[in-house]
Amino acid sequence: MSTQLTTPTDRGSAEALARSKGEPEWLVALRGEAAELAGTIEWPKPEKVRIERWNLTAVGSYAASTPAGSLTELPSVVQELVSEGTENLIVQRNSGTAWRQLSAELAAKGVIFTDLETACKEHSELVQPHLFQAVKKDEDKLTALNAALWNGGVFVYVPKNVEVELPLQSILFNDNADATFAPRILIVADSNSRVTYVDCVVTDNTAVSSPFVHPSIVEVFVKPGALVRFGSVHSMGESGVDMTLRRAVVENDGRVEWIIGDLNDGNTLSDTKSIMKGQGSTSDVKVISVGKNAQQMSLTTQAVHFGKSSDSNMITRAVMKDSASAIINGITKIEHGATKANGVQTEKVLMLSSKARGDANPILLIDEDDVTAGHAASVGQVNPEQVYYLMSRGISKSDAERLIIHGFLAPVVSEISVEAVRTQLQRLLERKLEG
């Protein structure tokens, strides 16, 4: 049985665990405050999804991870996700870091790529001003829970004018349902820097069959003129609940690109938001999802414009099979004063079953006159004539559906410029479709 939610709501327990790991006092205090908050505030309330009916108490207990001596010591499900020739890699196994690797070339340039726990001890001057700033610990029970419990995690810092040409890769892996699996990711790209970060969040489904919760938070800070490409593919088992919030703060002429693959088999809450704080800031978001069985999903993308001449583009495509359901929200908010801003969004849902459900909700909130904004949304079932035509050519029904799915998702997949993300997404997409 996993530990119930009583433990992280206890300030003393949260602080004691933090001190046992040698965390700095400023973080110990923040964890204690968050633990108290987690017991008093409510879960987020996404539209039309009653997440309070999900099993949200199976948060587990801290289980230290033993570092691996080599990549070959890691489970095969992890090894097959490691990009060929990668020199920059972090692997989190359950509650802790099992592998860290950064090339000497990037280290010499001042790039920091390590687990967040280590960064809090060794780079407090960089972490403390940013941690819990894009996603506050007191927003709701999810943010408080992660602030109190997060473990392992990832920290990326790229100095001014430094360009990281090859992707930094993380694999966040769970093969113990009783272990707290709550990574937190913090990326800081200083002025005029460039970086691509790619991660994959997976479970070993042969080892994890009992309920677990994955409360995860991502904070990205894009300084003036910087570019951050963030690619993430989640592929966790049916017994898990994935609750992930991602947020970027983009300053003058900065740019963030999100590529998200929500391919879990269990219930999923996914919220990706870009805050265009600076003039000329831009955001591009691409989200792909496939639901099956009785899976429930709440998928939200958001763009908030504060900066003048800021620009956002959001694309979500979801495929629902069996009796799966998805509520897809696209929210573009243009604040007063964000003149010349432009926000565009598109949501499309393809249903392969009469029992499947998909709701696409484009929302535009405009508080400024001199702007442009647009949206498009569609929800529909697969054309039976297409399936019949393919079957008349000797293709089985399952293969026909697979071809139609690939055709539906191809316009988004083909636009993914980061090869490592595209490869991971295609591999895990095939795995889910085969299931």
Tab-separated table of C-alpha atoms in Angstrom:
chain	number	residue	atom	x	y	z
A	1	MET	CA	0.000	0.000	0.000
A	2	SER	CA	1.217	3.507	-0.765
A	3	THR	CA	1.434	6.071	2.014
A	4	GLN	CA	-1.711	8.155	2.306
A	5	LEU	CA	-1.841	11.935	2.037
A	6	THR	CA	-1.504	12.423	5.815
A	7	THR	CA	2.308	12.253	5.714
A	8	PRO	CA	3.070	15.197	3.362
A	9	THR	CA	0.607	17.437	5.190
A	10	ASP	CA	2.742	17.133	8.319
A	11	ARG	CA	5.257	19.969	8.517
A	12	GLY	CA	7.576	18.123	10.857
A	13	SER	CA	7.847	15.074	8.601
A	14	ALA	CA	8.532	17.167	5.505
A	15	GLU	CA	11.224	19.190	7.260
A	16	ALA	CA	12.819	16.113	8.813
A	17	LEU	CA	13.080	14.406	5.424
A	18	ALA	CA	14.600	17.528	3.855
A	19	ARG	CA	17.201	17.788	6.621
A	20	SER	CA	18.051	14.096	6.330
A	21	LYS	CA	18.979	14.748	2.697
A	22	GLY	CA	21.192	17.687	3.661
A	23	GLU	CA	19.045	20.336	2.013
A	24	PRO	CA	19.720	24.028	2.816
A	25	GLU	CA	17.606	25.638	5.520
A	26	TRP	CA	15.812	27.960	3.101
A	27	LEU	CA	14.472	24.909	1.268
A	28	VAL	CA	13.657	23.049	4.475
A	29	ALA	CA	11.468	25.964	5.549
A	30	LEU	CA	9.711	26.166	2.178
A	31	ARG	CA	8.980	22.440	2.221
A	32	GLY	CA	7.489	22.713	5.689
A	33	GLU	CA	5.253	25.605	4.663
A	34	ALA	CA	4.106	23.712	1.582
A	35	ALA	CA	3.332	20.585	3.603
A	36	GLU	CA	1.005	22.569	5.849
A	37	LEU	CA	-0.676	24.168	2.843
A	38	ALA	CA	-1.227	20.765	1.188
A	39	GLY	CA	-3.531	19.804	4.048
A	40	THR	CA	-5.668	22.933	3.883
A	41	ILE	CA	-6.222	23.911	0.216
A	42	GLU	CA	-8.164	22.219	-2.563
A	43	TRP	CA	-7.131	20.274	-5.626
A	44	PRO	CA	-7.254	22.142	-8.944
A	45	LYS	CA	-10.672	22.093	-10.582
A	46	PRO	CA	-10.258	21.558	-14.319
A	47	GLU	CA	-13.344	22.081	-16.419
A	48	LYS	CA	-15.704	19.075	-16.671
A	49	VAL	CA	-13.236	16.631	-15.068
A	50	ARG	CA	-13.869	15.471	-11.487
A	51	ILE	CA	-10.296	14.695	-10.529
A	52	GLU	CA	-11.346	14.354	-6.884
A	53	ARG	CA	-12.797	10.985	-7.944
A	54	TRP	CA	-9.343	9.807	-9.019
A	55	ASN	CA	-7.049	8.023	-6.582
A	56	LEU	CA	-4.984	11.029	-5.514
A	57	THR	CA	-3.704	9.703	-2.193
A	58	ALA	CA	-1.189	7.129	-3.436
A	59	VAL	CA	1.768	9.492	-3.228
A	60	GLY	CA	4.077	6.869	-1.738
A	61	SER	CA	7.040	7.429	0.569
A	62	TYR	CA	10.607	8.530	-0.099
A	63	ALA	CA	12.855	5.731	-1.381
A	64	ALA	CA	16.473	6.661	-2.064
A	65	SER	CA	17.849	5.578	-5.435
A	66	THR	CA	21.185	3.799	-5.795
A	67	PRO	CA	23.402	5.452	-8.434
A	68	ALA	CA	24.240	3.197	-11.366
A	69	GLY	CA	27.876	2.445	-12.188
A	70	SER	CA	27.119	2.444	-15.913
A	71	LEU	CA	24.130	2.817	-18.219
A	72	THR	CA	24.076	-0.940	-18.736
A	73	GLU	CA	23.078	-1.338	-15.081
A	74	LEU	CA	19.850	0.570	-15.714
A	75	PRO	CA	16.660	-1.277	-16.740
A	76	SER	CA	16.223	-2.006	-20.427
A	77	VAL	CA	13.163	0.265	-20.655
A	78	VAL	CA	15.477	3.138	-19.732
A	79	GLN	CA	18.362	2.101	-21.974
A	80	GLU	CA	16.187	2.001	-25.082
A	81	LEU	CA	15.115	5.619	-24.506
A	82	VAL	CA	18.641	7.006	-24.310
A	83	SER	CA	19.374	8.956	-27.488
A	84	GLU	CA	22.243	7.512	-29.478
A	85	GLY	CA	25.538	9.261	-28.764
A	86	THR	CA	24.135	11.450	-26.005
A	87	GLU	CA	26.735	13.048	-23.752
A	88	ASN	CA	24.316	14.904	-21.495
A	89	LEU	CA	21.936	12.716	-19.550
A	90	ILE	CA	20.111	12.532	-16.216
A	91	VAL	CA	18.159	9.471	-15.109
A	92	GLN	CA	15.828	9.616	-12.120
A	93	ARG	CA	14.656	6.272	-10.766
A	94	ASN	CA	11.717	6.552	-8.400
A	95	SER	CA	12.682	9.088	-5.673
A	96	GLY	CA	16.287	9.822	-6.602
A	97	THR	CA	18.933	10.273	-9.254
A	98	ALA	CA	20.506	7.123	-10.706
A	99	TRP	CA	22.721	8.725	-13.372
A	100	ARG	CA	24.209	12.150	-14.180
A	101	GLN	CA	26.394	13.008	-17.139
A	102	LEU	CA	27.473	16.357	-18.627
A	103	SER	CA	30.082	16.806	-21.329
A	104	ALA	CA	33.327	18.544	-20.366
A	105	GLU	CA	32.789	21.017	-23.209
A	106	LEU	CA	29.484	22.285	-21.816
A	107	ALA	CA	30.775	22.321	-18.259
A	108	ALA	CA	33.693	24.495	-19.390
A	109	LYS	CA	31.175	26.974	-20.843
A	110	GLY	CA	29.435	27.268	-17.485
A	111	VAL	CA	26.391	25.133	-18.359
A	112	ILE	CA	24.861	23.417	-15.341
A	113	PHE	CA	22.875	20.227	-15.895
A	114	THR	CA	22.273	18.259	-12.724
A	115	ASP	CA	19.509	16.999	-10.483
A	116	LEU	CA	17.582	19.713	-8.676
A	117	GLU	CA	18.405	18.372	-5.211
A	118	THR	CA	22.129	18.765	-5.901
A	119	ALA	CA	21.592	22.183	-7.488
A	120	CYS	CA	19.829	23.468	-4.352
A	121	LYS	CA	22.947	22.601	-2.332
A	122	GLU	CA	25.649	23.654	-4.790
A	123	HIS	CA	24.001	26.482	-6.773
A	124	SER	CA	21.587	28.136	-4.352
A	125	GLU	CA	22.376	31.560	-5.813
A	126	LEU	CA	20.842	30.437	-9.133
A	127	VAL	CA	18.071	28.190	-7.834
A	128	GLN	CA	16.597	30.181	-4.958
A	129	PRO	CA	15.536	33.272	-6.998
A	130	HIS	CA	13.594	31.055	-9.437
A	131	LEU	CA	12.286	27.995	-7.565
A	132	PHE	CA	8.530	28.253	-6.822
A	133	GLN	CA	8.331	31.569	-8.736
A	134	ALA	CA	6.652	30.534	-12.006
A	135	VAL	CA	4.465	28.010	-10.157
A	136	LYS	CA	3.763	29.207	-6.632
A	137	LYS	CA	3.537	26.624	-3.883
A	138	ASP	CA	0.183	27.971	-2.643
A	139	GLU	CA	-1.821	27.879	-5.900
A	140	ASP	CA	-3.642	24.626	-5.033
A	141	LYS	CA	-3.095	21.252	-3.384
A	142	LEU	CA	-1.115	19.948	-6.372
A	143	THR	CA	1.435	22.769	-6.316
A	144	ALA	CA	1.744	22.546	-2.522
A	145	LEU	CA	2.113	18.769	-2.636
A	146	ASN	CA	4.912	18.918	-5.173
A	147	ALA	CA	6.666	21.735	-3.301
A	148	ALA	CA	6.639	19.619	-0.147
A	149	LEU	CA	7.569	16.275	-1.720
A	150	TRP	CA	9.522	16.840	-4.938
A	151	ASN	CA	12.571	14.660	-5.293
A	152	GLY	CA	15.424	14.135	-7.744
A	153	GLY	CA	14.347	16.491	-10.482
A	154	VAL	CA	16.375	18.427	-13.036
A	155	PHE	CA	18.120	21.786	-13.027
A	156	VAL	CA	19.416	23.461	-16.185
A	157	TYR	CA	21.286	26.751	-16.317
A	158	VAL	CA	22.706	28.173	-19.533
A	159	PRO	CA	24.893	31.301	-19.172
A	160	LYS	CA	24.552	34.419	-21.296
A	161	ASN	CA	25.316	34.032	-25.012
A	162	VAL	CA	25.972	30.275	-24.705
A	163	GLU	CA	24.383	27.973	-27.267
A	164	VAL	CA	23.869	24.302	-26.391
A	165	GLU	CA	23.754	22.573	-29.760
A	166	LEU	CA	22.879	19.009	-28.696
A	167	PRO	CA	19.764	18.271	-26.598
A	168	LEU	CA	20.046	17.750	-22.858
A	169	GLN	CA	18.121	14.564	-22.066
A	170	SER	CA	16.416	13.281	-18.922
A	171	ILE	CA	14.639	10.002	-18.317
A	172	LEU	CA	12.324	10.002	-15.298
A	173	PHE	CA	11.530	6.397	-14.477
A	174	ASN	CA	9.303	4.646	-11.966
A	175	ASP	CA	9.381	0.932	-11.183
A	176	ASN	CA	8.163	1.072	-7.571
A	177	ALA	CA	4.579	2.152	-6.914
A	178	ASP	CA	5.327	2.600	-3.207
A	179	ALA	CA	8.029	5.206	-3.860
A	180	THR	CA	7.244	8.915	-4.081
A	181	PHE	CA	7.805	9.838	-7.728
A	182	ALA	CA	7.521	13.628	-7.863
A	183	PRO	CA	10.233	15.249	-9.996
A	184	ARG	CA	10.485	19.016	-10.366
A	185	ILE	CA	12.230	20.603	-13.342
A	186	LEU	CA	13.750	24.080	-13.318
A	187	ILE	CA	15.325	25.615	-16.442
A	188	VAL	CA	16.970	29.034	-16.521
A	189	ALA	CA	18.217	30.266	-19.905
A	190	ASP	CA	20.156	33.498	-19.469
A	191	SER	CA	20.156	36.339	-22.002
A	192	ASN	CA	20.706	35.355	-25.650
A	193	SER	CA	21.350	31.696	-24.813
A	194	ARG	CA	19.993	28.638	-26.654
A	195	VAL	CA	19.111	25.235	-25.242
A	196	THR	CA	17.014	22.181	-26.097
A	197	TYR	CA	15.833	19.983	-23.251
A	198	VAL	CA	14.139	16.609	-23.821
A	199	ASP	CA	12.674	14.234	-21.267
A	200	CYS	CA	10.666	11.035	-21.141
A	201	VAL	CA	8.551	10.020	-18.138
A	202	VAL	CA	7.889	6.279	-18.055
A	203	THR	CA	6.947	3.401	-15.781
A	204	ASP	CA	7.927	-0.246	-15.875
A	205	ASN	CA	4.430	-1.643	-16.241
A	206	THR	CA	5.581	-5.178	-15.394
A	207	ALA	CA	6.714	-3.927	-11.961
A	208	VAL	CA	4.099	-1.249	-11.237
A	209	SER	CA	0.497	-2.429	-11.080
A	210	SER	CA	-0.790	-0.806	-7.882
A	211	PRO	CA	-2.003	2.816	-7.802
A	212	PHE	CA	0.468	5.701	-7.760
A	213	VAL	CA	0.370	9.461	-8.310
A	214	HIS	CA	2.931	11.464	-10.283
A	215	PRO	CA	2.693	15.130	-9.162
A	216	SER	CA	5.146	17.014	-11.382
A	217	ILE	CA	5.993	20.684	-11.872
A	218	VAL	CA	8.067	22.370	-14.612
A	219	GLU	CA	9.326	25.957	-14.383
A	220	VAL	CA	11.116	27.583	-17.335
A	221	PHE	CA	12.633	31.072	-17.289
A	222	VAL	CA	13.538	32.523	-20.676
A	223	LYS	CA	15.645	35.652	-20.270
A	224	PRO	CA	15.841	38.412	-22.929
A	225	GLY	CA	16.711	37.089	-26.378
A	226	ALA	CA	16.987	33.463	-25.198
A	227	LEU	CA	15.447	30.365	-26.794
A	228	VAL	CA	14.299	27.253	-24.917
A	229	ARG	CA	12.975	24.181	-26.691
A	230	PHE	CA	11.276	21.843	-24.220
A	231	GLY	CA	10.195	18.389	-25.376
A	232	SER	CA	8.458	15.913	-23.062
A	233	VAL	CA	6.782	12.558	-23.658
A	234	HIS	CA	4.846	10.902	-20.817
A	235	SER	CA	4.113	7.180	-21.074
A	236	MET	CA	3.042	5.841	-17.677
A	237	GLY	CA	0.928	2.821	-16.875
A	238	GLU	CA	-2.805	2.460	-16.353
A	239	SER	CA	-2.542	2.338	-12.549
A	240	GLY	CA	-0.963	5.785	-12.363
A	241	VAL	CA	-2.375	9.302	-12.216
A	242	ASP	CA	-0.212	11.876	-13.990
A	243	MET	CA	-0.656	15.463	-12.789
A	244	THR	CA	1.800	17.768	-14.526
A	245	LEU	CA	1.914	21.559	-14.628
A	246	ARG	CA	4.376	23.309	-16.950
A	247	ARG	CA	4.932	27.044	-16.998
A	248	ALA	CA	7.328	29.372	-18.798
A	249	VAL	CA	8.024	33.063	-18.170
A	250	VAL	CA	9.372	34.657	-21.340
A	251	GLU	CA	11.100	38.045	-21.302
A	252	ASN	CA	11.857	40.554	-24.108
A	253	ASP	CA	12.435	38.864	-27.482
A	254	GLY	CA	12.665	35.457	-25.800
A	255	ARG	CA	11.071	32.339	-27.228
A	256	VAL	CA	9.809	29.072	-25.743
A	257	GLU	CA	8.790	26.031	-27.774
A	258	TRP	CA	6.846	23.244	-26.073
A	259	ILE	CA	6.450	19.789	-27.612
A	260	ILE	CA	4.282	17.588	-25.386
A	261	GLY	CA	3.266	13.967	-25.919
A	262	ASP	CA	0.661	12.837	-23.367
A	263	LEU	CA	0.644	9.097	-24.028
A	264	ASN	CA	-0.151	7.758	-20.569
A	265	ASP	CA	-2.520	4.834	-20.089
A	266	GLY	CA	-3.892	6.255	-16.824
A	267	ASN	CA	-5.842	9.383	-15.924
A	268	THR	CA	-4.011	12.554	-16.888
A	269	LEU	CA	-4.084	16.215	-15.889
A	270	SER	CA	-1.742	18.206	-18.132
A	271	ASP	CA	-1.501	22.000	-18.149
A	272	THR	CA	1.112	23.874	-20.195
A	273	LYS	CA	1.240	27.675	-19.939
A	274	SER	CA	3.459	30.347	-21.480
A	275	ILE	CA	3.531	33.806	-19.950
A	276	MET	CA	4.770	36.326	-22.523
A	277	LYS	CA	6.025	38.887	-20.077
A	278	GLY	CA	8.340	40.828	-22.381
A	279	GLN	CA	8.017	42.808	-25.579
A	280	GLY	CA	8.452	40.629	-28.662
A	281	SER	CA	8.265	37.415	-26.636
A	282	THR	CA	6.934	34.331	-28.436
A	283	SER	CA	5.590	30.878	-27.625
A	284	ASP	CA	4.836	27.825	-29.748
A	285	VAL	CA	3.058	24.786	-28.255
A	286	LYS	CA	2.370	21.415	-29.855
A	287	VAL	CA	0.474	18.748	-27.887
A	288	ILE	CA	-0.346	15.208	-28.999
A	289	SER	CA	-2.389	12.695	-27.014
A	290	VAL	CA	-3.962	9.266	-27.408
A	291	GLY	CA	-6.539	7.926	-24.952
A	292	LYS	CA	-7.829	4.374	-24.645
A	293	ASN	CA	-9.993	2.137	-22.443
A	294	ALA	CA	-11.790	4.221	-19.767
A	295	GLN	CA	-8.994	6.764	-19.449
A	296	GLN	CA	-9.897	10.341	-18.496
A	297	MET	CA	-7.783	13.286	-19.606
A	298	SER	CA	-7.758	17.021	-18.969
A	299	LEU	CA	-5.401	18.712	-21.428
A	300	THR	CA	-4.953	22.473	-21.206
A	301	THR	CA	-2.680	24.847	-23.088
A	302	GLN	CA	-2.494	28.501	-22.141
A	303	ALA	CA	-0.850	31.651	-23.443
A	304	VAL	CA	-0.936	34.861	-21.440
A	305	HIS	CA	0.237	38.021	-23.210
A	306	PHE	CA	1.624	40.960	-21.252
A	307	GLY	CA	4.325	42.097	-23.672
A	308	LYS	CA	3.730	44.270	-26.697
A	309	SER	CA	4.082	42.514	-30.074
A	310	SER	CA	4.108	39.136	-28.310
A	311	ASP	CA	3.053	36.085	-30.295
A	312	SER	CA	1.642	32.668	-29.380
A	313	ASN	CA	0.625	29.593	-31.346
A	314	MET	CA	-0.994	26.494	-29.793
A	315	ILE	CA	-1.863	23.226	-31.534
A	316	THR	CA	-3.446	20.203	-29.820
A	317	ARG	CA	-4.438	16.961	-31.521
A	318	ALA	CA	-5.974	14.083	-29.558
A	319	VAL	CA	-7.212	10.631	-30.528
A	320	MET	CA	-9.761	8.874	-28.286
A	321	LYS	CA	-10.369	5.121	-28.452
A	322	ASP	CA	-12.742	2.766	-26.619
A	323	SER	CA	-14.555	4.739	-23.883
A	324	ALA	CA	-11.744	7.224	-23.249
A	325	SER	CA	-12.628	10.885	-22.739
A	326	ALA	CA	-10.687	14.120	-23.038
A	327	ILE	CA	-11.470	17.716	-22.176
A	328	ILE	CA	-9.156	19.928	-24.211
A	329	ASN	CA	-8.928	23.594	-23.305
A	330	GLY	CA	-7.012	26.206	-25.236
A	331	ILE	CA	-6.870	29.561	-23.447
A	332	THR	CA	-5.397	32.693	-24.987
A	333	LYS	CA	-5.396	35.723	-22.669
A	334	ILE	CA	-4.250	39.117	-23.982
A	335	GLU	CA	-3.877	41.572	-21.137
A	336	HIS	CA	-4.523	45.310	-21.335
A	337	GLY	CA	-1.457	47.033	-22.731
A	338	ALA	CA	-0.257	44.091	-24.835
A	339	THR	CA	-0.731	45.999	-28.090
A	340	LYS	CA	0.104	44.289	-31.390
A	341	ALA	CA	-0.099	40.889	-29.679
A	342	ASN	CA	-1.124	37.881	-31.751
A	343	GLY	CA	-2.588	34.642	-30.392
A	344	VAL	CA	-3.664	31.633	-32.485
A	345	GLN	CA	-4.871	28.233	-31.324
A	346	THR	CA	-6.205	25.017	-32.865
A	347	GLU	CA	-7.694	21.973	-31.123
A	348	LYS	CA	-8.773	18.823	-32.968
A	349	VAL	CA	-10.126	15.571	-31.551
A	350	LEU	CA	-10.596	12.312	-33.459
A	351	MET	CA	-12.841	9.661	-31.890
A	352	LEU	CA	-12.518	6.030	-32.958
A	353	SER	CA	-15.484	4.733	-30.989
A	354	SER	CA	-19.080	5.744	-30.405
A	355	LYS	CA	-18.331	5.547	-26.662
A	356	ALA	CA	-15.298	7.817	-26.830
A	357	ARG	CA	-15.692	11.462	-25.923
A	358	GLY	CA	-13.728	14.554	-26.795
A	359	ASP	CA	-14.522	18.179	-25.994
A	360	ALA	CA	-12.459	20.956	-27.567
A	361	ASN	CA	-12.898	24.337	-25.913
A	362	PRO	CA	-11.106	27.292	-27.515
A	363	ILE	CA	-11.198	30.328	-25.229
A	364	LEU	CA	-10.103	33.856	-26.123
A	365	LEU	CA	-9.918	36.479	-23.363
A	366	ILE	CA	-9.024	39.838	-24.893
A	367	ASP	CA	-8.518	43.010	-22.842
A	368	GLU	CA	-6.801	45.065	-25.557
A	369	ASP	CA	-8.110	46.451	-28.861
A	370	ASP	CA	-5.042	46.600	-31.109
A	371	VAL	CA	-4.406	42.836	-31.328
A	372	THR	CA	-5.106	39.826	-33.541
A	373	ALA	CA	-6.374	36.486	-32.285
A	374	GLY	CA	-7.974	33.415	-33.754
A	375	HIS	CA	-9.029	29.872	-32.987
A	376	ALA	CA	-10.210	26.698	-34.669
A	377	ALA	CA	-11.634	23.548	-33.112
A	378	SER	CA	-13.153	20.316	-34.397
A	379	VAL	CA	-14.390	17.096	-32.842
A	380	GLY	CA	-15.539	14.136	-34.864
A	381	GLN	CA	-15.495	10.412	-35.395
A	382	VAL	CA	-13.373	8.649	-37.934
A	383	ASN	CA	-15.023	8.405	-41.314
A	384	PRO	CA	-16.317	4.797	-41.658
A	385	GLU	CA	-15.876	5.046	-45.413
A	386	GLN	CA	-12.142	5.551	-44.905
A	387	VAL	CA	-11.944	2.433	-42.736
A	388	TYR	CA	-14.055	0.450	-45.218
A	389	TYR	CA	-11.894	1.573	-48.135
A	390	LEU	CA	-8.682	0.518	-46.414
A	391	MET	CA	-10.187	-2.809	-45.359
A	392	SER	CA	-11.320	-3.432	-48.943
A	393	ARG	CA	-7.635	-3.264	-49.873
A	394	GLY	CA	-6.806	-6.125	-47.516
A	395	ILE	CA	-5.888	-4.025	-44.490
A	396	SER	CA	-7.232	-5.159	-41.125
A	397	LYS	CA	-9.520	-2.857	-39.152
A	398	SER	CA	-6.873	-2.233	-36.461
A	399	ASP	CA	-4.240	-1.387	-39.080
A	400	ALA	CA	-6.721	0.841	-40.899
A	401	GLU	CA	-7.394	2.751	-37.691
A	402	ARG	CA	-3.672	3.048	-37.076
A	403	LEU	CA	-3.102	4.556	-40.544
A	404	ILE	CA	-5.916	7.039	-39.990
A	405	ILE	CA	-4.453	8.021	-36.614
A	406	HIS	CA	-1.017	8.561	-38.118
A	407	GLY	CA	-2.544	10.682	-40.855
A	408	PHE	CA	-4.420	12.750	-38.269
A	409	LEU	CA	-1.315	13.335	-36.133
A	410	ALA	CA	1.207	13.672	-38.969
A	411	PRO	CA	0.795	17.438	-39.505
A	412	VAL	CA	1.962	18.008	-35.930
A	413	VAL	CA	4.591	15.262	-35.708
A	414	SER	CA	6.215	16.347	-38.967
A	415	GLU	CA	6.656	19.893	-37.651
A	416	ILE	CA	8.679	18.759	-34.619
A	417	SER	CA	12.145	20.062	-35.389
A	418	VAL	CA	13.902	18.272	-32.513
A	419	GLU	CA	14.792	14.821	-33.824
A	420	ALA	CA	15.228	13.300	-30.360
A	421	VAL	CA	11.671	14.291	-29.380
A	422	ARG	CA	10.229	13.157	-32.679
A	423	THR	CA	11.912	9.753	-32.387
A	424	GLN	CA	10.772	9.197	-28.792
A	425	LEU	CA	7.253	10.338	-29.599
A	426	GLN	CA	6.939	8.016	-32.580
A	427	ARG	CA	8.310	5.045	-30.624
A	428	LEU	CA	5.959	5.499	-27.686
A	429	LEU	CA	3.039	6.349	-29.956
A	430	GLU	CA	3.497	3.003	-31.712
A	431	ARG	CA	3.655	1.250	-28.352
A	432	LYS	CA	0.363	2.770	-27.234
A	433	LEU	CA	-1.387	2.065	-30.519
A	434	GLU	CA	-0.254	-1.542	-30.384
A	435	GLY	CA	-1.813	-1.804	-26.945
